[in-house]
mmCIF file of C-alpha atoms and ligand atoms in Angstrom:
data_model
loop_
_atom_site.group_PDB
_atom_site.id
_atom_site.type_symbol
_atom_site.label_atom_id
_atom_site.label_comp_id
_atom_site.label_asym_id
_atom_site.label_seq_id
_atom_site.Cartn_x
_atom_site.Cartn_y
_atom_site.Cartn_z
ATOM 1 C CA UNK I 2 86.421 112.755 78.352
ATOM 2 C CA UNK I 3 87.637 110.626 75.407
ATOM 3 C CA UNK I 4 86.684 112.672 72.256
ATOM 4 C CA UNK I 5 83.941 110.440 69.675
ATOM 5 C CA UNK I 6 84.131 107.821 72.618
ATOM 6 C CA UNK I 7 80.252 106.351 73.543
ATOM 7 C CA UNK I 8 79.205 104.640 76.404
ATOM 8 C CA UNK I 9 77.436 101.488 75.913
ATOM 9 C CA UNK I 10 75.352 101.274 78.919
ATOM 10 C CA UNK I 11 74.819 97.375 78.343
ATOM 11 C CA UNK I 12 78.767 97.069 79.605
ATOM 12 C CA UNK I 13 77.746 98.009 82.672
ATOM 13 C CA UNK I 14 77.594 95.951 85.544
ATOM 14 C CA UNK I 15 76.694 96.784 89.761
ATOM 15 C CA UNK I 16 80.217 94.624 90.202
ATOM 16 C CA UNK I 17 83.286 93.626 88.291
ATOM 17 C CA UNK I 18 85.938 91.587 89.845
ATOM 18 C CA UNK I 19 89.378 91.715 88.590
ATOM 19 C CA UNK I 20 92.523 89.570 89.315
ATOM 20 C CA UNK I 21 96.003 91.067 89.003
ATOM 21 C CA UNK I 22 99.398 88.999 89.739
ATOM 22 C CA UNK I 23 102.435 89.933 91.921
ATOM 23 C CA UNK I 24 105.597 89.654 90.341
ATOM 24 C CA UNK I 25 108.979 88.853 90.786
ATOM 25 C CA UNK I 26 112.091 90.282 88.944
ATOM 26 C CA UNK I 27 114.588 87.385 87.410
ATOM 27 C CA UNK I 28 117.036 89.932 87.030
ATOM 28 C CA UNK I 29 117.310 93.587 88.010
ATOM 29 C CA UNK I 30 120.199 95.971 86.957
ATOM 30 C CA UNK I 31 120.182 99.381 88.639
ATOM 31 C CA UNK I 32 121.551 102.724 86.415
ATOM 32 C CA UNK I 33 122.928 105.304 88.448
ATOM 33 C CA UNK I 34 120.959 108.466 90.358
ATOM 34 C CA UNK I 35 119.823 110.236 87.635
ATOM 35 C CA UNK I 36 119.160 114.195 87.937
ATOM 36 C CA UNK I 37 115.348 113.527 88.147
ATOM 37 C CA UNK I 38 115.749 112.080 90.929
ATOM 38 C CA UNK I 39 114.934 108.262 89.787
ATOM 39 C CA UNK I 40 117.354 105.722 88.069
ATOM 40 C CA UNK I 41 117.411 104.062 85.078
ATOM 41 C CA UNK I 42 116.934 100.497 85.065
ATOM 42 C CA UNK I 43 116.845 97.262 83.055
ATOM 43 C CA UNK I 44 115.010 94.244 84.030
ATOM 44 C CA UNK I 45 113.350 90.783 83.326
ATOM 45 C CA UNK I 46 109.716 90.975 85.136
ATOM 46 C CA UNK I 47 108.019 87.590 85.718
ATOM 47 C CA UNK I 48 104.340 87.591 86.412
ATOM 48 C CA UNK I 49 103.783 85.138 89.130
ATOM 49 C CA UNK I 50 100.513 82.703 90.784
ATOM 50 C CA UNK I 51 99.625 84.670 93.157
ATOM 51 C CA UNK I 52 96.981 86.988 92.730
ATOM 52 C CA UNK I 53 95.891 90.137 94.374
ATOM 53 C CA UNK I 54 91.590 90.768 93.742
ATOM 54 C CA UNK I 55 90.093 93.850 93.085
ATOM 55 C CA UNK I 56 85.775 94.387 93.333
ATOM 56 C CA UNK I 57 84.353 97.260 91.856
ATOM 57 C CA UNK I 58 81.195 97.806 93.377
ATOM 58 C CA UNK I 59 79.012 100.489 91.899
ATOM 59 C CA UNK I 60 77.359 103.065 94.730
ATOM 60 C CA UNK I 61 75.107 105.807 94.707
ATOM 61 C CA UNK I 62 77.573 108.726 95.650
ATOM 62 C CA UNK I 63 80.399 109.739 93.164
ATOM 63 C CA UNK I 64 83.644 109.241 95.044
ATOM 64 C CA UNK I 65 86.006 106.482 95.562
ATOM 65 C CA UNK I 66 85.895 104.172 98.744
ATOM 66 C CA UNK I 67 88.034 101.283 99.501
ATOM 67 C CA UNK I 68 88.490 98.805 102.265
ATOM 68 C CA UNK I 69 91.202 96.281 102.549
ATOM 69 C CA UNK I 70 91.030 92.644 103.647
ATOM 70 C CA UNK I 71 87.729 93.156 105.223
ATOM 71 C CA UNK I 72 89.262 97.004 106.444
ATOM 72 C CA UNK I 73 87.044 99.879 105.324
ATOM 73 C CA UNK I 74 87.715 103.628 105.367
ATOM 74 C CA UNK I 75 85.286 106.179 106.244
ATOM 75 C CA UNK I 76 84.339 108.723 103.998
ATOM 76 C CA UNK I 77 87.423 108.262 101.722
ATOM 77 C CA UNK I 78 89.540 109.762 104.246
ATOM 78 C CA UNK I 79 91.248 106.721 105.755
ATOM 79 C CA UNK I 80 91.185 105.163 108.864
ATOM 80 C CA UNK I 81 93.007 102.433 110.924
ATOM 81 C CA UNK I 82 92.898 98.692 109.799
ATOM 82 C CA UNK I 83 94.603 96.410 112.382
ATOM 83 C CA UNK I 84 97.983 96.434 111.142
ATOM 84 C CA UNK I 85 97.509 97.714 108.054
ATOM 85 C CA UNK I 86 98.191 101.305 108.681
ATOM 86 C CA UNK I 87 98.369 103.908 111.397
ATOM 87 C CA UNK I 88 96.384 107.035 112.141
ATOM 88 C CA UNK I 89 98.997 110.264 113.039
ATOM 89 C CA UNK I 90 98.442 112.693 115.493
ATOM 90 C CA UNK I 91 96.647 114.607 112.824
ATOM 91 C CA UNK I 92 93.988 111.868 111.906
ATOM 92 C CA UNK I 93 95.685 111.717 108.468
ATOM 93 C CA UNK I 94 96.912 108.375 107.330
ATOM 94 C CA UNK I 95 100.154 107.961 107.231
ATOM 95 C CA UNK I 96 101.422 104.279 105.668
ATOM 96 C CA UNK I 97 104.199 102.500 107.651
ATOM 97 C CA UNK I 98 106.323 100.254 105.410
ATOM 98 C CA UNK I 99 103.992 97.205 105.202
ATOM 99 C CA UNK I 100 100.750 99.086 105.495
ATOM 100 C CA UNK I 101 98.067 99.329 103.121
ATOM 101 C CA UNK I 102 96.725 103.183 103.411
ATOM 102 C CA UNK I 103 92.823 103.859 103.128
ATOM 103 C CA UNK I 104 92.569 106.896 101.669
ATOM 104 C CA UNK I 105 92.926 108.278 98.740
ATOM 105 C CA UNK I 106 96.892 107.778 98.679
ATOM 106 C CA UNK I 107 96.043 104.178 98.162
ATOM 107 C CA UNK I 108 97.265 103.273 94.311
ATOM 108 C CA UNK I 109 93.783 101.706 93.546
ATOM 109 C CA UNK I 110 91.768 104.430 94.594
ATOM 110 C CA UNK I 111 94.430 106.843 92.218
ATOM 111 C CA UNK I 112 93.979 104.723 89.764
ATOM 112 C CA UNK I 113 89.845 104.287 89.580
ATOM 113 C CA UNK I 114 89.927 108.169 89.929
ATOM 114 C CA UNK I 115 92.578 108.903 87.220
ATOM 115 C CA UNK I 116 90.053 106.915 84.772
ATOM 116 C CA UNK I 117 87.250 108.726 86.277
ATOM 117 C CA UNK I 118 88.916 112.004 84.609
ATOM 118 C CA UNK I 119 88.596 110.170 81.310
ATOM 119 C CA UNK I 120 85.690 108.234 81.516
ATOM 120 C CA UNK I 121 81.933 109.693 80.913
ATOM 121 C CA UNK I 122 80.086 106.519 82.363
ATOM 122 C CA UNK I 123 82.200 107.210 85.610
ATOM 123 C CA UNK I 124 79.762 106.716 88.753
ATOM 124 C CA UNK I 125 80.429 106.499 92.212
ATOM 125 C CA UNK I 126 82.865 102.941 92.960
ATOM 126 C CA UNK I 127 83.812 100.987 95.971
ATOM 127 C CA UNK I 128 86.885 98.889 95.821
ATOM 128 C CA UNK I 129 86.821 95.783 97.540
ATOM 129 C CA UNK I 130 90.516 94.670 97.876
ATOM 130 C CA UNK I 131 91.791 90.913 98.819
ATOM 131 C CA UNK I 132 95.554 90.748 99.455
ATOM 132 C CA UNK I 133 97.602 88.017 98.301
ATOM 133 C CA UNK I 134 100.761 89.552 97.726
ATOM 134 C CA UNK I 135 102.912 90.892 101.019
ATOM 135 C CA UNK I 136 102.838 94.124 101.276
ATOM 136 C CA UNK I 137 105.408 96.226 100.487
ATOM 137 C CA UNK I 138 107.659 92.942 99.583
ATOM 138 C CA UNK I 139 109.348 94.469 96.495
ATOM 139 C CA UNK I 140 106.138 92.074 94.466
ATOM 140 C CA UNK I 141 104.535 94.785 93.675
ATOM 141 C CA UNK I 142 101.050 94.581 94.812
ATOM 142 C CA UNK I 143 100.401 97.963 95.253
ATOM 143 C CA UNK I 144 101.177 98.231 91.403
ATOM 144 C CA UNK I 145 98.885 95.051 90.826
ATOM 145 C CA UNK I 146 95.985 96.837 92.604
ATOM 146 C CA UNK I 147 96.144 100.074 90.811
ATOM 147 C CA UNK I 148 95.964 97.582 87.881
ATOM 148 C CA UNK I 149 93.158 95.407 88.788
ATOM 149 C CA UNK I 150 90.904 98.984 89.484
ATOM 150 C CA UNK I 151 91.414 99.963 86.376
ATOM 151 C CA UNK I 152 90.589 97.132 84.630
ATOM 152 C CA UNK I 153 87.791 97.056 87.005
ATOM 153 C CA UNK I 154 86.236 100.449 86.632
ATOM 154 C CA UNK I 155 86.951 100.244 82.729
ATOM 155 C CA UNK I 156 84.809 97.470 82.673
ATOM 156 C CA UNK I 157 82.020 98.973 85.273
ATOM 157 C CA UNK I 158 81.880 102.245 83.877
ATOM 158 C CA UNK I 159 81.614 100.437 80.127
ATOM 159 C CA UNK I 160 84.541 102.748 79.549
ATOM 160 C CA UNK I 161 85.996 101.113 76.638
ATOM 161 C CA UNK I 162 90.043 101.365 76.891
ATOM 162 C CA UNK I 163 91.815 99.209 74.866
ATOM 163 C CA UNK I 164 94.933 97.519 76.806
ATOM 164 C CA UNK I 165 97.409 100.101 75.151
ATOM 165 C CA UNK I 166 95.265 102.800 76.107
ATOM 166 C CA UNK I 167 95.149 101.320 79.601
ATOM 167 C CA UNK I 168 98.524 100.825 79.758
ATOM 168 C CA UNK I 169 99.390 104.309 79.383
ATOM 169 C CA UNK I 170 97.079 105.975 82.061
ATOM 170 C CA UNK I 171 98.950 103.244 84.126
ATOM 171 C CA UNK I 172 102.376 104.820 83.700
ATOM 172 C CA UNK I 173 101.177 107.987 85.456
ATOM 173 C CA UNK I 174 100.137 105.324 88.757
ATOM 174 C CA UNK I 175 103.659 103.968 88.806
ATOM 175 C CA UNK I 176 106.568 102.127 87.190
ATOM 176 C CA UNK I 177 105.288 98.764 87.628
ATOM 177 C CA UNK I 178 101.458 99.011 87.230
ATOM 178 C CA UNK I 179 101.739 98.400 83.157
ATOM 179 C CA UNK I 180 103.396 95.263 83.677
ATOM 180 C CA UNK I 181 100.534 94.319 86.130
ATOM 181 C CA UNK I 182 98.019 94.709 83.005
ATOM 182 C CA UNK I 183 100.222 92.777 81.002
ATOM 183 C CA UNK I 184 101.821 89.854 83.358
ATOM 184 C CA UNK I 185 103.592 87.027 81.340
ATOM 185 C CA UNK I 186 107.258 87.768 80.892
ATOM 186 C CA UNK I 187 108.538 90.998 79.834
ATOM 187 C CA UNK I 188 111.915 93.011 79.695
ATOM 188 C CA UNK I 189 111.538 96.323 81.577
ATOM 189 C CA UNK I 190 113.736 99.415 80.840
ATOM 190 C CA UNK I 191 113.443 103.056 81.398
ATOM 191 C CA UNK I 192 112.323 102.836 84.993
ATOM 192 C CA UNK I 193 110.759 99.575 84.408
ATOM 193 C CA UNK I 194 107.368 101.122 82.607
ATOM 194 C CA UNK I 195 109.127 100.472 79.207
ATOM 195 C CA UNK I 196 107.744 97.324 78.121
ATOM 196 C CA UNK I 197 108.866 94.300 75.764
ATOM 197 C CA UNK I 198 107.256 91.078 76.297
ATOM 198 C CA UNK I 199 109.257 88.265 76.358
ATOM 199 C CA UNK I 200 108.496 84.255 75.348
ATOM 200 C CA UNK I 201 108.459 82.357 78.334
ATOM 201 C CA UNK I 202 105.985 79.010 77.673
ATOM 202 C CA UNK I 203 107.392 76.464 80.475
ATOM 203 C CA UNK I 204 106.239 77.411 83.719
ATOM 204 C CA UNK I 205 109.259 78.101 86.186
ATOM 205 C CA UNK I 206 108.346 77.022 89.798
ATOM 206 C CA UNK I 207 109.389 78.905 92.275
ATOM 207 C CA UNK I 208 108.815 79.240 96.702
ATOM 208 C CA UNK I 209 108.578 82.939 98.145
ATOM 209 C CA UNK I 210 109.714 83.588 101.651
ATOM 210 C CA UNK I 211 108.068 86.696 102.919
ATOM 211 C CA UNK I 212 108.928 88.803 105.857
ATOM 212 C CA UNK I 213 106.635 90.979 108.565
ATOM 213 C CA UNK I 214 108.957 93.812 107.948
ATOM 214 C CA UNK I 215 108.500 95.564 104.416
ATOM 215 C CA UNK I 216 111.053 97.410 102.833
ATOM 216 C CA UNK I 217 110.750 101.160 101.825
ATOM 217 C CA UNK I 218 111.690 101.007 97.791
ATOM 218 C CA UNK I 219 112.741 104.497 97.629
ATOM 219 C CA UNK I 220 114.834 103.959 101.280
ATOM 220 C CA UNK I 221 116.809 100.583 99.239
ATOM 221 C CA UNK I 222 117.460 102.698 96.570
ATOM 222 C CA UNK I 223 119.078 105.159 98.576
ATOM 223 C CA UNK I 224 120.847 102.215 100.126
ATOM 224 C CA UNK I 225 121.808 101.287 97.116
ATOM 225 C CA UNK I 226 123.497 104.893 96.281
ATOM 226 C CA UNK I 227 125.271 104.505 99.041
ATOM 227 C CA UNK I 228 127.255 101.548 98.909
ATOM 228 C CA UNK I 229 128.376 102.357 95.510
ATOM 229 C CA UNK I 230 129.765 105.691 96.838
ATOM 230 C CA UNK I 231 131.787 104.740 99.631
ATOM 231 C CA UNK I 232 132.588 101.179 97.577
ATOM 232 C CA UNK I 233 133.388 103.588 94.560
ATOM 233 C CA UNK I 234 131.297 101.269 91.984
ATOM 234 C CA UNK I 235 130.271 103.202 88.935
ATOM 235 C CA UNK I 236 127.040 102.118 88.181
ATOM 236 C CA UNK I 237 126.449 101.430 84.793
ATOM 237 C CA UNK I 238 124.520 104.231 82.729
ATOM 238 C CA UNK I 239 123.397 101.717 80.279
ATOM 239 C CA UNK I 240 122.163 99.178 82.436
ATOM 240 C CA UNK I 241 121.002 95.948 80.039
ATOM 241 C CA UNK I 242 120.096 92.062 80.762
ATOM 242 C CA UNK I 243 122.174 89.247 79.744
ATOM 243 C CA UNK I 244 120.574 87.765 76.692
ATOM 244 C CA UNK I 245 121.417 83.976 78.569
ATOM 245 C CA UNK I 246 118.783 85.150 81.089
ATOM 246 C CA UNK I 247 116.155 85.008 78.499
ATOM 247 C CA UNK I 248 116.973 82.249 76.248
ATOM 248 C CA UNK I 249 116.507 80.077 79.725
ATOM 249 C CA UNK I 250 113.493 81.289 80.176
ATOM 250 C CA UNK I 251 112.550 80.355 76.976
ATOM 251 C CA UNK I 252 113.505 76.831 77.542
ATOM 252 C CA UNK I 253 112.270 76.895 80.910
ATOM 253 C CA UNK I 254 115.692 76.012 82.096
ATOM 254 C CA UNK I 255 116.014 76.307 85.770
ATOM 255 C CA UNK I 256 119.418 75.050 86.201
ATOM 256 C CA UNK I 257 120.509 76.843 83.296
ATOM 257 C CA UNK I 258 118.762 80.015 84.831
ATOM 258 C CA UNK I 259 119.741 79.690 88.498
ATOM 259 C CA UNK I 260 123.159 81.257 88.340
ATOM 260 C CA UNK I 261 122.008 83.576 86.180
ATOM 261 C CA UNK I 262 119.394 85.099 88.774
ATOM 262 C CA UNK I 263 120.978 88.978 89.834
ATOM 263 C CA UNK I 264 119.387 91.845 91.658
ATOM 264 C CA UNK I 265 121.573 95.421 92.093
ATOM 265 C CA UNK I 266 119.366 95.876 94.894
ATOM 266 C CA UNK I 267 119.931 92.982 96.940
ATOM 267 C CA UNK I 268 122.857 94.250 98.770
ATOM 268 C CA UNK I 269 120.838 97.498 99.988
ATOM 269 C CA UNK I 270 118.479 95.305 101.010
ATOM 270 C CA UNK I 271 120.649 92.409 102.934
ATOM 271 C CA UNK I 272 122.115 95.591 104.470
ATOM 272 C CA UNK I 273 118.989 97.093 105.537
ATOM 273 C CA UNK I 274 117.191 93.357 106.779
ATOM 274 C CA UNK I 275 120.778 91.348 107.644
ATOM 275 C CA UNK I 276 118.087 88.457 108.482
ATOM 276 C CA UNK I 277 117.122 88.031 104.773
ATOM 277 C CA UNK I 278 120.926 86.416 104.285
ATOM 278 C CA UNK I 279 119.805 83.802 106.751
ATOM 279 C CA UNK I 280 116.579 82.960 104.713
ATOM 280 C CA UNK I 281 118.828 82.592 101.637
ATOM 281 C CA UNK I 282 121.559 80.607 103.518
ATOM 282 C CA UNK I 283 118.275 78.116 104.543
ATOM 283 C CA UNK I 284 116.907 78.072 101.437
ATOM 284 C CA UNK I 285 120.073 77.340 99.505
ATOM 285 C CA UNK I 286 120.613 74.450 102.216
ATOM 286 C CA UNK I 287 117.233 72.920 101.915
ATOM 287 C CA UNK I 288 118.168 72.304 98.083
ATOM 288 C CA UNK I 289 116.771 75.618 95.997
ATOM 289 C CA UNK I 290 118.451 75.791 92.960
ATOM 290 C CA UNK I 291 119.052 79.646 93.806
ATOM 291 C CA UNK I 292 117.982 82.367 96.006
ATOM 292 C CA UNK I 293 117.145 86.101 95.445
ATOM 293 C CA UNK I 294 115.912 88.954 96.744
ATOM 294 C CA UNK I 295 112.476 89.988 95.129
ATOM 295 C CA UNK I 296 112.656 93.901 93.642
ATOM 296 C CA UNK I 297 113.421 95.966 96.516
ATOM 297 C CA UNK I 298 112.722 93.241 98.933
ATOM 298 C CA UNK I 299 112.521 92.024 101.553
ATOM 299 C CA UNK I 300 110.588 89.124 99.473
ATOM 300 C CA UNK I 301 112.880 85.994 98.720
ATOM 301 C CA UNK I 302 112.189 83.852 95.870
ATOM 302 C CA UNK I 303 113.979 80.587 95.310
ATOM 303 C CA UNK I 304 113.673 78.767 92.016
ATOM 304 C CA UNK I 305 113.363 75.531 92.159
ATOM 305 C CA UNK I 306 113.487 72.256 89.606
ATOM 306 C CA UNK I 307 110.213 71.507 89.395
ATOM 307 C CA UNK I 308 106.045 72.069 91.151
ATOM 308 C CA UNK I 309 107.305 68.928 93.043
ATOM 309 C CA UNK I 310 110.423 70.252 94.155
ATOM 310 C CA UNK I 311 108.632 73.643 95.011
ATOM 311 C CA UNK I 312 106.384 71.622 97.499
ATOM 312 C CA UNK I 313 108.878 70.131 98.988
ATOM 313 C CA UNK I 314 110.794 73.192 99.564
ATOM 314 C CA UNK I 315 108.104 74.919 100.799
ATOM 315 C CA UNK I 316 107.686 72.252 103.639
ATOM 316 C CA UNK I 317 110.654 72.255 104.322
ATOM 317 C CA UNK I 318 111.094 76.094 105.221
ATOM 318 C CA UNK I 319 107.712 76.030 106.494
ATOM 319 C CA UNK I 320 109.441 73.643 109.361
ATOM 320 C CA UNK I 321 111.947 76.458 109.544
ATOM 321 C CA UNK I 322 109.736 78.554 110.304
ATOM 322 C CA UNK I 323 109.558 80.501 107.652
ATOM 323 C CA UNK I 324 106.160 81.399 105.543
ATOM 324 C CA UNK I 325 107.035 80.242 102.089
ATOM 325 C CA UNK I 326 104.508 79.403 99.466
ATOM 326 C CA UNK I 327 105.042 77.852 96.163
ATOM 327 C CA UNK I 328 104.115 79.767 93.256
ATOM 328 C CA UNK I 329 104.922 79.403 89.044
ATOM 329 C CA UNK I 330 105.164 82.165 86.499
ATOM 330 C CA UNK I 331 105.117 83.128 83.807
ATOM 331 C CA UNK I 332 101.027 84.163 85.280
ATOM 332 C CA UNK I 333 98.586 86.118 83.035
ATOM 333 C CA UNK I 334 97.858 89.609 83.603
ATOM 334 C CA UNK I 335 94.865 91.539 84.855
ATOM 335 C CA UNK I 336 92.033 89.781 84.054
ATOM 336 C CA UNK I 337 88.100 89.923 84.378
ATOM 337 C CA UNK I 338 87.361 87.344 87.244
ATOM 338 C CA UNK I 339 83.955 85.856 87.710
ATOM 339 C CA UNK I 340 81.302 87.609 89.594
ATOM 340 C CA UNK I 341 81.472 86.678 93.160
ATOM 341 C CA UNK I 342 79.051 84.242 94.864
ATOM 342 C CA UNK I 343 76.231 85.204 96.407
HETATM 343 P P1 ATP E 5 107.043 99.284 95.066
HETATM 344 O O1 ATP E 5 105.993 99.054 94.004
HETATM 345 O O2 ATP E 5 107.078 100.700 95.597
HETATM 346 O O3 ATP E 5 108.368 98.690 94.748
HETATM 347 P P2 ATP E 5 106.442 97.040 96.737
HETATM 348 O O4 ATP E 5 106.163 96.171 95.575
HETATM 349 O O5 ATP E 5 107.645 96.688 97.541
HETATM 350 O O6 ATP E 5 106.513 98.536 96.327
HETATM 351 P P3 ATP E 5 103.733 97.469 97.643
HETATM 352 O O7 ATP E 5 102.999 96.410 98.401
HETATM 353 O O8 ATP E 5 103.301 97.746 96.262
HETATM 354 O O9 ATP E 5 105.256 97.073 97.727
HETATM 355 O O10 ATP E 5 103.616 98.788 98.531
HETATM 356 C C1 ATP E 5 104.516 99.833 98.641
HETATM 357 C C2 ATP E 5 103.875 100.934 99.490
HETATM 358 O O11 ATP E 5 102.810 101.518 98.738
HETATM 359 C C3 ATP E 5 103.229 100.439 100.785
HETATM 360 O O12 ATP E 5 104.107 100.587 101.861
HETATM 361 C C4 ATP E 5 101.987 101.299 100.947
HETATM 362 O O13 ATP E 5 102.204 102.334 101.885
HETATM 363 C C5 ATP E 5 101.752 101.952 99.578
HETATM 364 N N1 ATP E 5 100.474 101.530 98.938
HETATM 365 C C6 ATP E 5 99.602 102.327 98.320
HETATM 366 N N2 ATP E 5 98.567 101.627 97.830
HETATM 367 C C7 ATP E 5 98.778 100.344 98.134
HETATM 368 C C8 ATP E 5 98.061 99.146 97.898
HETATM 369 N N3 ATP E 5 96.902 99.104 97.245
HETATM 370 N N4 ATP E 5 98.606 98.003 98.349
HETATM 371 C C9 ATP E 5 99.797 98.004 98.995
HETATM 372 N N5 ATP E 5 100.488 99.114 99.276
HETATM 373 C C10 ATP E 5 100.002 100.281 98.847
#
């Protein structure tokens, strides 16, 4: 309960449909293990065109349900969803890298039931999830989920947050859900929560590759550990972005930008899926500008010159073999969609 907050009843709505984007990160530098157990990190986020879409739908009970693609779970307690998770030998859910749980471990339920502590129009929700963005591909659709439902249920329950106020329930959901409310262009640091947006007006086209195999996040970062060890790097303490990174963005400057593009990660990851240096061999010889690995991966996104070149690209992995899809950021953030036909 907000104190002196009111509900205006006329906010609400039986449905709200939010869209949220999935993002890529232009350039990622990686602190070392810190004592809490996470690392420090400093990064460039890019919100991208592709959208994940979250429907609040309101329901006569007072929990939180969700289905997934067309997947529903029973009773809140999660069941199986060809392919996009597994039931354990003890009925709980238990998410496999590239599974989308459906219970209430699922970052969009958290997230409509963390504002539910704070909100006195709360009712009972269903969240209706479409997924765009691959799952766990190091885009961060989880994050962009847990965005879209709050934006959603803010809106349903006539709740009232301002984007700040959004923005820092979001922090508790995880490091990347604040930039999925904001989208655009922004420089991350801390563990990528701390915010500062960043001018970015020329679109920057760019073709994803995804993969069927997701990457564990916390498992890359371990990777990452690793190498450094027995390579005896000492990861920087400090980690900060290259100014050059962001005055080409603000020119839109793809070759400018292209050998600018660096991920800490990608090495864990190339170690963990060797098939991703293939995809960036391809794509570097079907005439991408530059190649990298998406967050944690196992995402690829090339940057290309141009939405023309992007197309072409795209066909031209597609003949690979590959599933690419042309996409351009800087993308806006969680937004209000219109209501849904029908
Ligand atoms: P991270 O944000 O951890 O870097 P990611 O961007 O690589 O992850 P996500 O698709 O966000 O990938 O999913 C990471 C994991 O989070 C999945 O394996 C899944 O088990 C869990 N998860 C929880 N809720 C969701 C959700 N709504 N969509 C996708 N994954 C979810």
């Amino acid at each position: 309960m907000v104190p002196g907050r009111t509900v205006d009843l006329r906010l609400r709505a039986r449905s709200v449909r939010v869209r949220a984007p999935g993002k890529i990160n232009v350039a990622l530098r990686v602190g070392p293990l810190r004592e809490d157990g996470y690392h420090g990190i400093a990064t460039v986020f890019l919100a991208v065109s592709l959208f994940e879409e979250v429907t609040a739908f309101q329901t006569s009970g007072d929990g939180v349900s969700v289905s997934v693609n067309g997947n529903v779970s029973v009773d809140g307690s999660g069941v199986n969803g060809s392919g996009l998770g597994r039931v354990d030998g003890s009925g709980a859910l238990e998410p496999a890298p590239g599974s989308v749980p459906l219970d209430r471990t699922n970052l969009a339920v958290r997230a409509a039931e963390l504002l539910a502590e704070v909100s006195p129009g709360r009712t009972g929700v269903h969240l209706d999830i479409t997924k765009r963005v691959p799952v766990a591909g190091g885009m961060g659709g989880g994050s962009a989920d847990a965005a879209a439902a709050l934006l959603a249920c803010d809106a349903l329950w006539g709740s009232g947050f301002s984007r700040d106020e959004l923005a820092r329930i979001a922090v508790d959901l995880g490091a990347d859900v604040p930039f999925a409310l904001v989208g655009g262009t922004a420089v991350g640091l801390g563990v990528g929560d701390r915010l500062t947006p960043a001018i970015s007006k020329t679109p920057l086209h760019w073709v994803l590759v995804s993969s069927d195999d997701g990457l564990s996040t916390p498992e890359v970062y371990r990777t990452l550990d690793a190498i450094r060890l027995r390579d005896g790097i000492e990861a920087d303490p400090r980690p900060a972005i290259d100014p050059a990174v962001l005055g080409m963005m603000r020119a839109g400057d793809a070759p400018g930008l292209a050998p600018l593009l660096h991920n800490d990660l990608q090495e864990a990851a190339l170690e963990l899926a060797p098939r991703l240096r293939d995809i960036l061999e391809t794509g570097q010889d079907a005439g991408a500008l530059a190649g990298i690995v998406s967050g944690s991966g196992p995402t690829i996104a090339f940057l290309t010159h141009s939405s023309g070149h992007a197309a072409e690209l795209q066909s031209l992995l597609e003949a690979e073999g590959l599933r690419a899809r042309a996409v351009h950021g800087p993308a806006h953030g969680a937004r209000l969609a219109p209501e849904p036909a029908g």
